[in-house]
GROMACS .gro file of N, CA and C in nm:
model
  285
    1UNK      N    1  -0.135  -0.197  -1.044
    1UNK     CA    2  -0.178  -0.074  -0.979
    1UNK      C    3  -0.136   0.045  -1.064
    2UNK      N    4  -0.018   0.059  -1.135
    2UNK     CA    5   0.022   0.136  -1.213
    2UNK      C    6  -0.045   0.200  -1.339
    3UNK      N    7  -0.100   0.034  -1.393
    3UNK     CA    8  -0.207   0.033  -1.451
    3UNK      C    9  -0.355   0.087  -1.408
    4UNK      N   10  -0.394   0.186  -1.370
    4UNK     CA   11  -0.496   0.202  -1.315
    4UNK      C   12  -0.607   0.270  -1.444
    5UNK      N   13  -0.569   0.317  -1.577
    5UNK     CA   14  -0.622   0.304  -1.668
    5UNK      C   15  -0.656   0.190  -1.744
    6UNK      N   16  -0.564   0.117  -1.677
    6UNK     CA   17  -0.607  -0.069  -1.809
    6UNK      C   18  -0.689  -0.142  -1.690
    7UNK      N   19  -0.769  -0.094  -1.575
    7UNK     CA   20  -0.856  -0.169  -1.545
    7UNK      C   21  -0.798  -0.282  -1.429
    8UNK      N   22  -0.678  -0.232  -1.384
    8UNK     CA   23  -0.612  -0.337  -1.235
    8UNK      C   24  -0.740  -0.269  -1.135
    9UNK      N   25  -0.735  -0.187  -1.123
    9UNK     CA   26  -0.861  -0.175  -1.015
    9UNK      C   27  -1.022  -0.167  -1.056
   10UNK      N   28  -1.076  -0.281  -1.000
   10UNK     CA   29  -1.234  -0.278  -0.993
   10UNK      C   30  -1.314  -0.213  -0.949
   11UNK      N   31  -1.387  -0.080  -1.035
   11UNK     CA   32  -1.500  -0.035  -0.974
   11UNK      C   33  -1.642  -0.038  -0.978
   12UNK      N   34  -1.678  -0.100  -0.846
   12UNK     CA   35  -1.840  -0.110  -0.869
   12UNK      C   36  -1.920  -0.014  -0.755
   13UNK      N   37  -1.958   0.096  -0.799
   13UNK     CA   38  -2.025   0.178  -0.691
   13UNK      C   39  -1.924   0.239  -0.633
   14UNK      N   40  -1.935   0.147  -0.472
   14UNK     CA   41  -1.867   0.243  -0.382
   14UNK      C   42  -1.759   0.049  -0.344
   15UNK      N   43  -1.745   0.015  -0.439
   15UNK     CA   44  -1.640  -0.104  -0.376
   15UNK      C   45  -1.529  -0.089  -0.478
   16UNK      N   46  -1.440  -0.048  -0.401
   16UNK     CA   47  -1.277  -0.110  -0.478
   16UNK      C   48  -1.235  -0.211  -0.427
   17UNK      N   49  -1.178  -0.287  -0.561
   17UNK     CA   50  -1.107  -0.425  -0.566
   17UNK      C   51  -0.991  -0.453  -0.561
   18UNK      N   52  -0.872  -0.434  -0.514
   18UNK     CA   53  -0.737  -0.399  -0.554
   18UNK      C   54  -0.670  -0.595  -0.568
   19UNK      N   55  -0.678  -0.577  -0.724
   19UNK     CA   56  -0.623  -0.704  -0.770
   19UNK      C   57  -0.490  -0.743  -0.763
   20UNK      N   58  -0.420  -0.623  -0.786
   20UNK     CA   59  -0.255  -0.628  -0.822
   20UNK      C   60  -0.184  -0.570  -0.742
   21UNK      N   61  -0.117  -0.568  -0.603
   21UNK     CA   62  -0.095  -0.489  -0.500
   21UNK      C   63   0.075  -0.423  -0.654
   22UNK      N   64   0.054  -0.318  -0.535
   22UNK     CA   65   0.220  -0.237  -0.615
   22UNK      C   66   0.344  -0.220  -0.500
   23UNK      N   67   0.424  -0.262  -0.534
   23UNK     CA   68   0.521  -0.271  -0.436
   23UNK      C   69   0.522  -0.122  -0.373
   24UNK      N   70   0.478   0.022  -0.437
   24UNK     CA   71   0.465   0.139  -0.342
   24UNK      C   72   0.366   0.135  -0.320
   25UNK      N   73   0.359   0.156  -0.162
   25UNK     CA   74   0.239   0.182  -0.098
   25UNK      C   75   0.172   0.298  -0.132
   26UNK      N   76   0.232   0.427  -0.161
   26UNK     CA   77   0.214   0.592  -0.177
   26UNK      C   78   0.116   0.553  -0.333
   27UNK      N   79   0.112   0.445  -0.461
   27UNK     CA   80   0.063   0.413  -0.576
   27UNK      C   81  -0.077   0.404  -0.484
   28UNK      N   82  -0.092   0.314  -0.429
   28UNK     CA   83  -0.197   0.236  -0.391
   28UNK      C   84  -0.302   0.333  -0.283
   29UNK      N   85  -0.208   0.427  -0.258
   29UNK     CA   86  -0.305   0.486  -0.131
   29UNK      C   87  -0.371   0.610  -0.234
   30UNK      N   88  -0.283   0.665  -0.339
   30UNK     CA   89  -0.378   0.736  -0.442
   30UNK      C   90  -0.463   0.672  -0.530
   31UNK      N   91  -0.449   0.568  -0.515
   31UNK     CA   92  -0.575   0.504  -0.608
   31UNK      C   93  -0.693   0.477  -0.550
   32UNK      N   94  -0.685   0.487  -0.366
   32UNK     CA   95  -0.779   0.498  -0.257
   32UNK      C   96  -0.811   0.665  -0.281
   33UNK      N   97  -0.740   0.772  -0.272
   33UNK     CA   98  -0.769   0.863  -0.253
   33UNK      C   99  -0.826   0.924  -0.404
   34UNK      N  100  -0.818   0.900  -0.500
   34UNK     CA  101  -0.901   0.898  -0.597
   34UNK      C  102  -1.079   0.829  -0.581
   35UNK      N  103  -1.129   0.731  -0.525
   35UNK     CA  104  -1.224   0.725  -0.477
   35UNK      C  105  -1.218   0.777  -0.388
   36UNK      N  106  -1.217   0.838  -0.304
   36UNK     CA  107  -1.234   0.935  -0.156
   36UNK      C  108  -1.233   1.099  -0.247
   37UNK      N  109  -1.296   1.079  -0.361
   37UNK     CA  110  -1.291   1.227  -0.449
   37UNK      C  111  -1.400   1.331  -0.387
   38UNK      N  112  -1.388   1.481  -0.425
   38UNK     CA  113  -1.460   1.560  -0.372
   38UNK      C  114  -1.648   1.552  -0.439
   39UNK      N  115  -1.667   1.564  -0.354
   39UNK     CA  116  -1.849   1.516  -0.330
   39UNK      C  117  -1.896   1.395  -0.336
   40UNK      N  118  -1.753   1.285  -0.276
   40UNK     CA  119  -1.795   1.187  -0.226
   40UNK      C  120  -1.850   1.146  -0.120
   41UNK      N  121  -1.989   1.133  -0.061
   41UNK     CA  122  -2.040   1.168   0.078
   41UNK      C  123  -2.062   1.014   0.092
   42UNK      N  124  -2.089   0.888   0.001
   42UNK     CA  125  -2.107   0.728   0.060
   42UNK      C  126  -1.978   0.654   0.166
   43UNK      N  127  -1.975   0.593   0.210
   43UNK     CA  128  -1.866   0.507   0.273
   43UNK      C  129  -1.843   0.404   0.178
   44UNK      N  130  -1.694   0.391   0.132
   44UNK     CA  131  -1.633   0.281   0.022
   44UNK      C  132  -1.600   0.236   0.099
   45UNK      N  133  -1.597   0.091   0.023
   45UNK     CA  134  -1.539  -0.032   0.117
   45UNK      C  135  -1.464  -0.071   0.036
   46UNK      N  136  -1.287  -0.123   0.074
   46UNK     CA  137  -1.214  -0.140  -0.018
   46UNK      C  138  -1.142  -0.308   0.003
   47UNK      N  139  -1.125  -0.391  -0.045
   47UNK     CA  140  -1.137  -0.539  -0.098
   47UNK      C  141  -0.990  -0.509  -0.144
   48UNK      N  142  -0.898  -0.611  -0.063
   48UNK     CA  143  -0.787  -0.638  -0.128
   48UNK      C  144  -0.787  -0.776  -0.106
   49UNK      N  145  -0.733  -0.851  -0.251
   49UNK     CA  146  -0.748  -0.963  -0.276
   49UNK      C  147  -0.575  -1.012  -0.285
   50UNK      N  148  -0.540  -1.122  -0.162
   50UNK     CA  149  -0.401  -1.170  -0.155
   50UNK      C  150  -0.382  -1.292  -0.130
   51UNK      N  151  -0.320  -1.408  -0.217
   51UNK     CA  152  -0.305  -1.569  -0.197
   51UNK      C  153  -0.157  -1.588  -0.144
   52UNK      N  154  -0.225  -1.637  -0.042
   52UNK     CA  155  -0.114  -1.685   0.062
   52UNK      C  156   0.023  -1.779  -0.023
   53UNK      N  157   0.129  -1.722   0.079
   53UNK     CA  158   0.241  -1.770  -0.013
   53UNK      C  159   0.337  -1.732  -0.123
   54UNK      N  160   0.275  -1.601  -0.204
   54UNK     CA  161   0.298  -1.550  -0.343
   54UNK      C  162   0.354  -1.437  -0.328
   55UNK      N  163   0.378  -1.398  -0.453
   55UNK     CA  164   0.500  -1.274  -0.433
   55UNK      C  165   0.400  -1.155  -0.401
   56UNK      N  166   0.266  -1.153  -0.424
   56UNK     CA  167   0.168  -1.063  -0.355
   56UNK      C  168   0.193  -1.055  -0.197
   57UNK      N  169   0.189  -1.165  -0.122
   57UNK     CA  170   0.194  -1.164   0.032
   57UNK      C  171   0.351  -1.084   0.035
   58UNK      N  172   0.461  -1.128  -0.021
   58UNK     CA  173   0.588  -1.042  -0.014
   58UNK      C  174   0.600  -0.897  -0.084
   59UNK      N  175   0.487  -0.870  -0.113
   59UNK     CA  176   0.464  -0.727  -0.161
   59UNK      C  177   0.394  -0.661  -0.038
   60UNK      N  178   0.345  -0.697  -0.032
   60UNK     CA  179   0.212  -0.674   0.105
   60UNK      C  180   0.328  -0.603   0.232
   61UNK      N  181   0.418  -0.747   0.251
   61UNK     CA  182   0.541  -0.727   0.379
   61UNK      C  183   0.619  -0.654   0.290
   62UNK      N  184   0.640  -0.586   0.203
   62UNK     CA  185   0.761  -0.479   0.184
   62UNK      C  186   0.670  -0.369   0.144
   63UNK      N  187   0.594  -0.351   0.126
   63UNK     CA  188   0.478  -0.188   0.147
   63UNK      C  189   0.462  -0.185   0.322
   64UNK      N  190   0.463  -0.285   0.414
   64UNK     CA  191   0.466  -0.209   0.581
   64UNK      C  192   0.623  -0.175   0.568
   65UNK      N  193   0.680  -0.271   0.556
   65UNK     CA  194   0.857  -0.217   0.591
   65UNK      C  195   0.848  -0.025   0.552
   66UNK      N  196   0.799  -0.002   0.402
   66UNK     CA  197   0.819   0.083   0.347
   66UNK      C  198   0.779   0.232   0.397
   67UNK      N  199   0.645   0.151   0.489
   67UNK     CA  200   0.567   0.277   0.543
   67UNK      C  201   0.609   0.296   0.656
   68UNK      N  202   0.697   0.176   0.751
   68UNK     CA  203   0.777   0.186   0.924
   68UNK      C  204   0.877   0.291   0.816
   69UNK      N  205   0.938   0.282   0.732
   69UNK     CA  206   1.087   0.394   0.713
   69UNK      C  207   0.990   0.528   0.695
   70UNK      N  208   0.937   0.510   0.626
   70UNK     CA  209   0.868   0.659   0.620
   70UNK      C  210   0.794   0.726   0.735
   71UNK      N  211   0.734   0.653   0.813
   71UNK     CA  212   0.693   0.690   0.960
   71UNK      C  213   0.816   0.723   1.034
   72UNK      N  214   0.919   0.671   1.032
   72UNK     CA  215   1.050   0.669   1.116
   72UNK      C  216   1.153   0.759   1.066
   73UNK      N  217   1.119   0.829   0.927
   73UNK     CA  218   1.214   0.955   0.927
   73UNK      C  219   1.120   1.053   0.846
   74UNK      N  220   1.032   1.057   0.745
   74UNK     CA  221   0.939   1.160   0.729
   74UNK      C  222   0.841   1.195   0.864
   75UNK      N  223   0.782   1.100   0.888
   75UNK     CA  224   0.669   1.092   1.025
   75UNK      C  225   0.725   1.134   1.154
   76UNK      N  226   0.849   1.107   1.121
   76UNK     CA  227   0.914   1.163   1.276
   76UNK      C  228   0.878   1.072   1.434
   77UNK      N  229   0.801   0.902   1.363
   77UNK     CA  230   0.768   0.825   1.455
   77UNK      C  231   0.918   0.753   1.529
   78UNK      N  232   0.915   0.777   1.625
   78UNK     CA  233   1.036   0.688   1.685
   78UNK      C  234   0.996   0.538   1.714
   79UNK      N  235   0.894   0.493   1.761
   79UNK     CA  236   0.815   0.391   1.755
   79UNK      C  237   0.833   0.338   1.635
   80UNK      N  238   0.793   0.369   1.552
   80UNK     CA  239   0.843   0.322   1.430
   80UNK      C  240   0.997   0.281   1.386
   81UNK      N  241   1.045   0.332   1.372
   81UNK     CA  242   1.141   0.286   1.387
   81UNK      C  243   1.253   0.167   1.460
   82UNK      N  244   1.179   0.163   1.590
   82UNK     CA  245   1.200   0.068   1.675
   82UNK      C  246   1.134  -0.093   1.625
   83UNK      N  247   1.038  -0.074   1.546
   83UNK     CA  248   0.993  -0.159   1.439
   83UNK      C  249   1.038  -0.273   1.354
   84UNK      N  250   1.206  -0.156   1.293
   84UNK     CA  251   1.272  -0.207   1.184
   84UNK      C  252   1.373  -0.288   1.237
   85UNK      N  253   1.436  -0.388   1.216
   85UNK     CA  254   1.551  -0.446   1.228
   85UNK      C  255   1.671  -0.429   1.185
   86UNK      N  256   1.772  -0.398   1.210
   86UNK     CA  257   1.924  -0.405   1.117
   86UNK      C  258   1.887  -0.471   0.940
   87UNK      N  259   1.831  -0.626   0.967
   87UNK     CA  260   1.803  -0.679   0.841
   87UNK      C  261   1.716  -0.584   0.736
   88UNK      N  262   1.631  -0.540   0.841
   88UNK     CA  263   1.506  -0.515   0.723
   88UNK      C  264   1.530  -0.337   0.669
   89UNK      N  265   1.634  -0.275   0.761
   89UNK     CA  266   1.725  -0.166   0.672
   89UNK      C  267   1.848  -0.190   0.587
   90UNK      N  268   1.857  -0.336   0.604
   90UNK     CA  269   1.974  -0.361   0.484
   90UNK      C  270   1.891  -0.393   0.371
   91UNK      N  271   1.791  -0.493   0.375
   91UNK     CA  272   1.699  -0.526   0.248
   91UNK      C  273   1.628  -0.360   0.188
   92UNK      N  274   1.602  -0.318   0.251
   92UNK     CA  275   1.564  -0.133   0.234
   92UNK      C  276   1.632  -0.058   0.128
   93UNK      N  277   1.731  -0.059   0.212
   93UNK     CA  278   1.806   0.055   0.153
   93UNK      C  279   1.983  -0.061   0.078
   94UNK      N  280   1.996  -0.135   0.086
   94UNK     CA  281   2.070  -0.226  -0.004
   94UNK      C  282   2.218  -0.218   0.086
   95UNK      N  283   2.226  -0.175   0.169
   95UNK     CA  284   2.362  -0.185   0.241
   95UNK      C  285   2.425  -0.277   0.288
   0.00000   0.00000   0.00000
């Protein structure tokens, strides 16, 4: 995803492919919001490709963890927060 000049993301038209998830979610949602560019008036449809089992699926589950902390103290979601577990703020933040 980092790579987004060497061609990790597929564009055809109005379809993105997202081959290589990135452990930040905030990478991945500008590489959405780069197609969502100004005088874009089509509807994109966006294709994420993930094999069960792989350190992709454990990327996948630590981009939500990432976005419950950020909902739960940028977002100001309390719900969110209620989300997280003791564990999954020690794996977080390393405590």
């Amino acid at each position: 995803m980092r790579l987004l000049h060497k061609a990790k993301i597929k564009i055809m038209e109005f379809h993105v492919f997202l081959m290589d998830p990135w452990w930040n979610p905030a990478v991945e949602q500008q590489a959405q919001d780069r197609i969502h560019r100004i005088g874009q008036y089509k509807p994109i449809k966006m294709v994420r490709f993930v094999i069960e089992n792989t350190v992709e699926e454990r990327i996948l589950k630590l981009q939500e963890k990432k976005l419950l902390v950020f909902e739960g103290t940028v977002g100001g979601s309390s719900d969110a927060m209620g989300k997280l577990t003791e564990k999954d703020l020690t794996f977080l933040f390393g405590f």
